[in-house]
Amino acid sequence: MNAVEIKDNSFLRQFETSVEGQLAKIEYSSQERKVFLTKLVIPEGITKTDFKEDFIKSVLHHIQDQNLRVVPTSPQIAGFLRKNRQYKEMLPVGIRI
């Protein structure tokens, strides 16, 4: 994994990073000890291979470092978690994807 430097923009409730001069973001909302990842926005024309996966992994590691649970409401992020079962323990009890 290539670590992606992310910024938690709590005012806009999104994790952000700059890629090829453009802004990629994952929008979120938080409630209690859970972070709901609601929308993934990757600019069109990004040529970096595996950028999307590296970005999601970096955000998940940031959330994990804060001992929070993650609820993927974005289909793209839920699909990523389905393929990468090592992040399964980050899901709240009773949530299956």
GROMACS .gro file of C-alpha atoms in nm:
model
   97
    1MET     CA    1   0.000   0.000   0.000
    2ASN     CA    2   0.116   0.348  -0.083
    3ALA     CA    3   0.013   0.572   0.204
    4VAL     CA    4  -0.191   0.870   0.094
    5GLU     CA    5  -0.163   1.186   0.301
    6ILE     CA    6  -0.513   1.276   0.412
    7LYS     CA    7  -0.663   1.576   0.584
    8ASP     CA    8  -0.971   1.547   0.804
    9ASN     CA    9  -1.175   1.855   0.715
   10SER     CA   10  -1.418   1.839   1.006
   11PHE     CA   11  -1.594   2.160   0.899
   12LEU     CA   12  -1.701   2.006   0.566
   13ARG     CA   13  -1.710   1.655   0.718
   14GLN     CA   14  -1.480   1.499   0.463
   15PHE     CA   15  -1.141   1.335   0.435
   16GLU     CA   16  -0.943   1.505   0.160
   17THR     CA   17  -0.627   1.455  -0.039
   18SER     CA   18  -0.473   1.618  -0.342
   19VAL     CA   19  -0.403   1.393  -0.640
   20GLU     CA   20  -0.259   1.521  -0.965
   21GLY     CA   21  -0.360   1.875  -0.867
   22GLN     CA   22  -0.723   1.780  -0.797
   23LEU     CA   23  -0.920   1.715  -0.478
   24ALA     CA   24  -1.032   1.362  -0.392
   25LYS     CA   25  -1.261   1.323  -0.093
   26ILE     CA   26  -1.463   1.085   0.117
   27GLU     CA   27  -1.761   1.252   0.283
   28TYR     CA   28  -1.866   1.131   0.625
   29SER     CA   29  -2.090   1.186   0.921
   30SER     CA   30  -2.018   1.078   1.274
   31GLN     CA   31  -2.246   0.961   1.547
   32GLU     CA   32  -2.137   0.829   1.886
   33ARG     CA   33  -1.826   0.617   1.816
   34LYS     CA   34  -1.909   0.548   1.450
   35VAL     CA   35  -1.804   0.713   1.126
   36PHE     CA   36  -2.050   0.676   0.838
   37LEU     CA   37  -1.860   0.694   0.507
   38THR     CA   38  -2.130   0.832   0.279
   39LYS     CA   39  -1.969   0.932  -0.050
   40LEU     CA   40  -1.643   0.876  -0.239
   41VAL     CA   41  -1.544   1.140  -0.493
   42ILE     CA   42  -1.243   1.072  -0.714
   43PRO     CA   43  -1.180   1.325  -0.994
   44GLU     CA   44  -1.208   1.187  -1.346
   45GLY     CA   45  -0.889   1.123  -1.536
   46ILE     CA   46  -0.674   1.020  -1.241
   47THR     CA   47  -0.391   0.815  -1.388
   48LYS     CA   48  -0.239   0.680  -1.066
   49THR     CA   49  -0.307   0.309  -1.051
   50ASP     CA   50  -0.464   0.183  -0.729
   51PHE     CA   51  -0.518   0.541  -0.603
   52LYS     CA   52  -0.876   0.473  -0.497
   53GLU     CA   53  -0.781   0.169  -0.289
   54ASP     CA   54  -0.482   0.346  -0.130
   55PHE     CA   55  -0.701   0.646  -0.044
   56ILE     CA   56  -0.971   0.430   0.119
   57LYS     CA   57  -0.706   0.232   0.311
   58SER     CA   58  -0.547   0.554   0.442
   59VAL     CA   59  -0.886   0.683   0.560
   60LEU     CA   60  -0.965   0.349   0.729
   61HIS     CA   61  -0.628   0.351   0.908
   62HIS     CA   62  -0.695   0.709   1.026
   63ILE     CA   63  -1.034   0.601   1.164
   64GLN     CA   64  -0.881   0.289   1.321
   65ASP     CA   65  -0.614   0.499   1.497
   66GLN     CA   66  -0.897   0.688   1.671
   67ASN     CA   67  -1.058   0.359   1.787
   68LEU     CA   68  -1.378   0.434   1.598
   69ARG     CA   69  -1.607   0.199   1.405
   70VAL     CA   70  -1.689   0.247   1.039
   71VAL     CA   71  -2.025   0.213   0.863
   72PRO     CA   72  -1.988   0.218   0.483
   73THR     CA   73  -2.301   0.367   0.328
   74SER     CA   74  -2.124   0.438  -0.001
   75PRO     CA   75  -2.153   0.140  -0.241
   76GLN     CA   76  -1.791   0.188  -0.352
   77ILE     CA   77  -1.656   0.175   0.003
   78ALA     CA   78  -1.882  -0.118   0.097
   79GLY     CA   79  -1.749  -0.303  -0.209
   80PHE     CA   80  -1.393  -0.230  -0.100
   81LEU     CA   81  -1.464  -0.372   0.247
   82ARG     CA   82  -1.622  -0.684   0.093
   83LYS     CA   83  -1.299  -0.748  -0.100
   84ASN     CA   84  -1.067  -0.658   0.190
   85ARG     CA   85  -1.192  -0.864   0.481
   86GLN     CA   86  -0.902  -0.756   0.707
   87TYR     CA   87  -1.105  -0.442   0.784
   88LYS     CA   88  -1.409  -0.644   0.898
   89GLU     CA   89  -1.331  -0.586   1.267
   90MET     CA   90  -1.388  -0.212   1.214
   91LEU     CA   91  -1.759  -0.270   1.150
   92PRO     CA   92  -1.998  -0.218   1.443
   93VAL     CA   93  -2.160  -0.525   1.596
   94GLY     CA   94  -2.453  -0.640   1.382
   95ILE     CA   95  -2.337  -0.471   1.060
   96ARG     CA   96  -2.259  -0.712   0.776
   97ILE     CA   97  -2.156  -0.630   0.423
   0.00000   0.00000   0.00000
